[in-house]
Protein backbone atom coordinates (compact mmCIF):
# COMPACT_ATOMS: atom_id res chain seq x y z
CA UNK A 1 0.00 0.00 0.00
CA UNK A 2 1.41 3.36 -1.06
CA UNK A 3 1.20 6.38 1.18
CA UNK A 4 0.79 9.67 -0.66
CA UNK A 5 0.93 13.10 0.91
CA UNK A 6 -0.76 16.01 -0.88
CA UNK A 7 -0.31 19.47 0.64
CA UNK A 8 -3.49 21.55 0.51
CA UNK A 9 -3.89 25.30 0.90
CA UNK A 10 -7.02 27.25 1.75
CA UNK A 11 -7.50 30.35 -0.39
CA UNK A 12 -10.20 32.97 -0.84
CA UNK A 13 -12.93 31.64 -3.14
CA UNK A 14 -12.32 32.94 -6.65
CA UNK A 15 -16.04 33.72 -7.19
CA UNK A 16 -16.17 36.55 -4.65
CA UNK A 17 -14.90 40.11 -4.84
CA UNK A 18 -12.28 40.90 -2.22
CA UNK A 19 -12.48 44.31 -0.56
CA UNK A 20 -9.63 46.32 0.95
CA UNK A 21 -9.71 47.21 4.64
CA UNK A 22 -10.92 50.69 5.57
CA UNK A 23 -7.39 51.91 6.26
CA UNK A 24 -6.11 50.43 2.98
CA UNK A 25 -3.40 48.40 4.67
CA UNK A 26 -4.56 44.92 3.66
CA UNK A 27 -7.36 42.86 2.17
CA UNK A 28 -10.41 42.16 4.37
CA UNK A 29 -10.91 38.39 4.39
CA UNK A 30 -12.66 38.16 7.78
CA UNK A 31 -16.02 37.34 6.19
CA UNK A 32 -14.75 35.96 2.89
CA UNK A 33 -15.61 32.44 1.82
CA UNK A 34 -12.57 30.18 1.84
CA UNK A 35 -12.11 27.16 -0.41
CA UNK A 36 -9.45 24.70 -1.46
CA UNK A 37 -6.99 25.86 -4.10
CA UNK A 38 -8.33 24.51 -7.45
CA UNK A 39 -4.94 23.05 -8.36
CA UNK A 40 -4.82 21.24 -5.01
CA UNK A 41 -8.23 19.71 -5.78
CA UNK A 42 -6.76 18.23 -8.96
CA UNK A 43 -3.77 16.89 -7.01
CA UNK A 44 -6.04 15.22 -4.43
CA UNK A 45 -8.14 13.62 -7.17
CA UNK A 46 -5.01 12.23 -8.84
CA UNK A 47 -3.63 10.95 -5.54
CA UNK A 48 -6.86 9.05 -4.80
CA UNK A 49 -6.70 7.19 -8.11
PDB file of N, CA and C in Angstrom:
ATOM      1  N   UNK A   1       0.838  -1.180   0.000  1.00  0.00           N
ATOM      2  CA  UNK A   1       0.000   0.000   0.000  1.00  0.00           C
ATOM      3  C   UNK A   1       0.887   1.249   0.000  1.00  0.00           C
ATOM      4  N   UNK A   2       0.647   2.119  -0.956  1.00  0.00           N
ATOM      5  CA  UNK A   2       1.411   3.359  -1.056  1.00  0.00           C
ATOM      6  C   UNK A   2       0.796   4.424  -0.163  1.00  0.00           C
ATOM      7  N   UNK A   3       1.652   5.236   0.404  1.00  0.00           N
ATOM      8  CA  UNK A   3       1.196   6.384   1.184  1.00  0.00           C
ATOM      9  C   UNK A   3       1.564   7.635   0.398  1.00  0.00           C
ATOM     10  N   UNK A   4       0.576   8.462   0.137  1.00  0.00           N
ATOM     11  CA  UNK A   4       0.789   9.669  -0.658  1.00  0.00           C
ATOM     12  C   UNK A   4       0.373  10.875   0.168  1.00  0.00           C
ATOM     13  N   UNK A   5       1.211  11.875   0.187  1.00  0.00           N
ATOM     14  CA  UNK A   5       0.931  13.104   0.908  1.00  0.00           C
ATOM     15  C   UNK A   5       0.700  14.224  -0.105  1.00  0.00           C
ATOM     16  N   UNK A   6      -0.445  14.895   0.009  1.00  0.00           N
ATOM     17  CA  UNK A   6      -0.757  16.013  -0.882  1.00  0.00           C
ATOM     18  C   UNK A   6      -0.977  17.253  -0.021  1.00  0.00           C
ATOM     19  N   UNK A   7      -0.096  18.242  -0.111  1.00  0.00           N
ATOM     20  CA  UNK A   7      -0.311  19.471   0.644  1.00  0.00           C
ATOM     21  C   UNK A   7      -1.481  20.257   0.054  1.00  0.00           C
ATOM     22  N   UNK A   8      -2.293  20.816   0.934  1.00  0.00           N
ATOM     23  CA  UNK A   8      -3.489  21.545   0.506  1.00  0.00           C
ATOM     24  C   UNK A   8      -3.484  22.917   1.163  1.00  0.00           C
ATOM     25  N   UNK A   9      -3.860  23.930   0.391  1.00  0.00           N
ATOM     26  CA  UNK A   9      -3.888  25.296   0.904  1.00  0.00           C
ATOM     27  C   UNK A   9      -5.290  25.878   0.762  1.00  0.00           C
ATOM     28  N   UNK A  10      -5.747  26.537   1.826  1.00  0.00           N
ATOM     29  CA  UNK A  10      -7.025  27.252   1.750  1.00  0.00           C
ATOM     30  C   UNK A  10      -6.778  28.640   1.174  1.00  0.00           C
ATOM     31  N   UNK A  11      -7.613  29.029   0.232  1.00  0.00           N
ATOM     32  CA  UNK A  11      -7.501  30.346  -0.393  1.00  0.00           C
ATOM     33  C   UNK A  11      -8.881  30.989  -0.428  1.00  0.00           C
ATOM     34  N   UNK A  12      -8.922  32.272  -0.687  1.00  0.00           N
ATOM     35  CA  UNK A  12     -10.198  32.972  -0.837  1.00  0.00           C
ATOM     36  C   UNK A  12     -10.880  32.450  -2.091  1.00  0.00           C
ATOM     37  N   UNK A  13     -12.176  32.168  -1.998  1.00  0.00           N
ATOM     38  CA  UNK A  13     -12.929  31.645  -3.136  1.00  0.00           C
ATOM     39  C   UNK A  13     -12.826  32.618  -4.309  1.00  0.00           C
ATOM     40  N   UNK A  14     -12.549  32.091  -5.480  1.00  0.00           N
ATOM     41  CA  UNK A  14     -12.319  32.944  -6.648  1.00  0.00           C
ATOM     42  C   UNK A  14     -13.602  33.569  -7.195  1.00  0.00           C
ATOM     43  N   UNK A  15     -14.769  33.166  -6.709  1.00  0.00           N
ATOM     44  CA  UNK A  15     -16.038  33.719  -7.185  1.00  0.00           C
ATOM     45  C   UNK A  15     -16.466  34.983  -6.449  1.00  0.00           C
ATOM     46  N   UNK A  16     -15.764  35.367  -5.402  1.00  0.00           N
ATOM     47  CA  UNK A  16     -16.170  36.550  -4.648  1.00  0.00           C
ATOM     48  C   UNK A  16     -15.238  37.714  -4.952  1.00  0.00           C
ATOM     49  N   UNK A  17     -15.722  38.911  -4.675  1.00  0.00           N
ATOM     50  CA  UNK A  17     -14.903  40.107  -4.844  1.00  0.00           C
ATOM     51  C   UNK A  17     -14.300  40.460  -3.490  1.00  0.00           C
ATOM     52  N   UNK A  18     -12.992  40.579  -3.455  1.00  0.00           N
ATOM     53  CA  UNK A  18     -12.283  40.898  -2.225  1.00  0.00           C
ATOM     54  C   UNK A  18     -12.248  42.406  -2.067  1.00  0.00           C
ATOM     55  N   UNK A  19     -12.471  42.868  -0.831  1.00  0.00           N
ATOM     56  CA  UNK A  19     -12.477  44.311  -0.558  1.00  0.00           C
ATOM     57  C   UNK A  19     -11.279  44.682   0.304  1.00  0.00           C
ATOM     58  N   UNK A  20     -10.731  45.871   0.078  1.00  0.00           N
ATOM     59  CA  UNK A  20      -9.634  46.317   0.949  1.00  0.00           C
ATOM     60  C   UNK A  20     -10.177  46.753   2.305  1.00  0.00           C
ATOM     61  N   UNK A  21      -9.322  46.719   3.318  1.00  0.00           N
ATOM     62  CA  UNK A  21      -9.708  47.205   4.642  1.00  0.00           C
ATOM     63  C   UNK A  21      -9.910  48.710   4.570  1.00  0.00           C
ATOM     64  N   UNK A  22     -10.597  49.256   5.560  1.00  0.00           N
ATOM     65  CA  UNK A  22     -10.915  50.687   5.570  1.00  0.00           C
ATOM     66  C   UNK A  22      -9.659  51.555   5.550  1.00  0.00           C
ATOM     67  N   UNK A  23      -8.611  51.105   6.231  1.00  0.00           N
ATOM     68  CA  UNK A  23      -7.388  51.906   6.257  1.00  0.00           C
ATOM     69  C   UNK A  23      -6.480  51.648   5.056  1.00  0.00           C
ATOM     70  N   UNK A  24      -6.863  50.708   4.191  1.00  0.00           N
ATOM     71  CA  UNK A  24      -6.111  50.430   2.978  1.00  0.00           C
ATOM     72  C   UNK A  24      -4.834  49.637   3.184  1.00  0.00           C
ATOM     73  N   UNK A  25      -4.653  49.098   4.375  1.00  0.00           N
ATOM     74  CA  UNK A  25      -3.404  48.396   4.675  1.00  0.00           C
ATOM     75  C   UNK A  25      -3.359  46.956   4.178  1.00  0.00           C
ATOM     76  N   UNK A  26      -4.532  46.337   4.001  1.00  0.00           N
ATOM     77  CA  UNK A  26      -4.559  44.917   3.657  1.00  0.00           C
ATOM     78  C   UNK A  26      -5.909  44.591   3.034  1.00  0.00           C
ATOM     79  N   UNK A  27      -6.103  43.336   2.726  1.00  0.00           N
ATOM     80  CA  UNK A  27      -7.365  42.863   2.170  1.00  0.00           C
ATOM     81  C   UNK A  27      -8.212  42.305   3.306  1.00  0.00           C
ATOM     82  N   UNK A  28      -9.502  42.633   3.320  1.00  0.00           N
ATOM     83  CA  UNK A  28     -10.407  42.163   4.367  1.00  0.00           C
ATOM     84  C   UNK A  28     -10.945  40.786   3.991  1.00  0.00           C
ATOM     85  N   UNK A  29     -10.446  39.751   4.671  1.00  0.00           N
ATOM     86  CA  UNK A  29     -10.909  38.388   4.394  1.00  0.00           C
ATOM     87  C   UNK A  29     -11.631  37.791   5.601  1.00  0.00           C
ATOM     88  N   UNK A  30     -12.009  38.645   6.563  1.00  0.00           N
ATOM     89  CA  UNK A  30     -12.661  38.161   7.781  1.00  0.00           C
ATOM     90  C   UNK A  30     -13.968  37.441   7.467  1.00  0.00           C
ATOM     91  N   UNK A  31     -14.732  37.949   6.527  1.00  0.00           N
ATOM     92  CA  UNK A  31     -16.023  37.345   6.193  1.00  0.00           C
ATOM     93  C   UNK A  31     -16.018  36.720   4.800  1.00  0.00           C
ATOM     94  N   UNK A  32     -14.855  36.533   4.236  1.00  0.00           N
ATOM     95  CA  UNK A  32     -14.749  35.963   2.894  1.00  0.00           C
ATOM     96  C   UNK A  32     -14.881  34.446   2.952  1.00  0.00           C
ATOM     97  N   UNK A  33     -15.477  33.889   1.917  1.00  0.00           N
ATOM     98  CA  UNK A  33     -15.609  32.441   1.821  1.00  0.00           C
ATOM     99  C   UNK A  33     -14.261  31.860   1.407  1.00  0.00           C
ATOM    100  N   UNK A  34     -13.834  30.841   2.139  1.00  0.00           N
ATOM    101  CA  UNK A  34     -12.568  30.184   1.839  1.00  0.00           C
ATOM    102  C   UNK A  34     -12.849  28.850   1.157  1.00  0.00           C
ATOM    103  N   UNK A  35     -11.959  28.448   0.268  1.00  0.00           N
ATOM    104  CA  UNK A  35     -12.111  27.163  -0.409  1.00  0.00           C
ATOM    105  C   UNK A  35     -10.724  26.577  -0.661  1.00  0.00           C
ATOM    106  N   UNK A  36     -10.713  25.359  -1.148  1.00  0.00           N
ATOM    107  CA  UNK A  36      -9.447  24.704  -1.464  1.00  0.00           C
ATOM    108  C   UNK A  36      -8.920  25.256  -2.789  1.00  0.00           C
ATOM    109  N   UNK A  37      -7.627  25.425  -2.862  1.00  0.00           N
ATOM    110  CA  UNK A  37      -6.986  25.855  -4.096  1.00  0.00           C
ATOM    111  C   UNK A  37      -7.390  24.889  -5.218  1.00  0.00           C
ATOM    112  N   UNK A  38      -7.883  25.392  -6.364  1.00  0.00           N
ATOM    113  CA  UNK A  38      -8.331  24.508  -7.447  1.00  0.00           C
ATOM    114  C   UNK A  38      -7.256  23.534  -7.930  1.00  0.00           C
ATOM    115  N   UNK A  39      -6.014  23.947  -7.932  1.00  0.00           N
ATOM    116  CA  UNK A  39      -4.938  23.054  -8.356  1.00  0.00           C
ATOM    117  C   UNK A  39      -4.709  21.949  -7.325  1.00  0.00           C
ATOM    118  N   UNK A  40      -4.929  22.265  -6.048  1.00  0.00           N
ATOM    119  CA  UNK A  40      -4.817  21.244  -5.010  1.00  0.00           C
ATOM    120  C   UNK A  40      -5.935  20.218  -5.135  1.00  0.00           C
ATOM    121  N   UNK A  41      -7.126  20.653  -5.551  1.00  0.00           N
ATOM    122  CA  UNK A  41      -8.232  19.715  -5.775  1.00  0.00           C
ATOM    123  C   UNK A  41      -7.845  18.681  -6.834  1.00  0.00           C
ATOM    124  N   UNK A  42      -7.204  19.141  -7.894  1.00  0.00           N
ATOM    125  CA  UNK A  42      -6.762  18.230  -8.955  1.00  0.00           C
ATOM    126  C   UNK A  42      -5.729  17.252  -8.404  1.00  0.00           C
ATOM    127  N   UNK A  43      -4.807  17.748  -7.586  1.00  0.00           N
ATOM    128  CA  UNK A  43      -3.769  16.887  -7.015  1.00  0.00           C
ATOM    129  C   UNK A  43      -4.372  15.824  -6.107  1.00  0.00           C
ATOM    130  N   UNK A  44      -5.382  16.193  -5.314  1.00  0.00           N
ATOM    131  CA  UNK A  44      -6.038  15.224  -4.434  1.00  0.00           C
ATOM    132  C   UNK A  44      -6.751  14.162  -5.263  1.00  0.00           C
ATOM    133  N   UNK A  45      -7.440  14.577  -6.313  1.00  0.00           N
ATOM    134  CA  UNK A  45      -8.135  13.616  -7.174  1.00  0.00           C
ATOM    135  C   UNK A  45      -7.156  12.621  -7.798  1.00  0.00           C
ATOM    136  N   UNK A  46      -6.013  13.111  -8.241  1.00  0.00           N
ATOM    137  CA  UNK A  46      -5.014  12.229  -8.845  1.00  0.00           C
ATOM    138  C   UNK A  46      -4.397  11.296  -7.805  1.00  0.00           C
ATOM    139  N   UNK A  47      -4.224  11.780  -6.584  1.00  0.00           N
ATOM    140  CA  UNK A  47      -3.635  10.945  -5.536  1.00  0.00           C
ATOM    141  C   UNK A  47      -4.577   9.821  -5.126  1.00  0.00           C
ATOM    142  N   UNK A  48      -5.881  10.065  -5.194  1.00  0.00           N
ATOM    143  CA  UNK A  48      -6.862   9.053  -4.801  1.00  0.00           C
ATOM    144  C   UNK A  48      -6.923   7.928  -5.822  1.00  0.00           C
ATOM    145  N   UNK A  49      -6.629   8.216  -7.053  1.00  0.00           N
ATOM    146  CA  UNK A  49      -6.700   7.189  -8.112  1.00  0.00           C
ATOM    147  C   UNK A  49      -5.785   6.033  -7.863  1.00  0.00           C
TER     148      UNK A  49
END
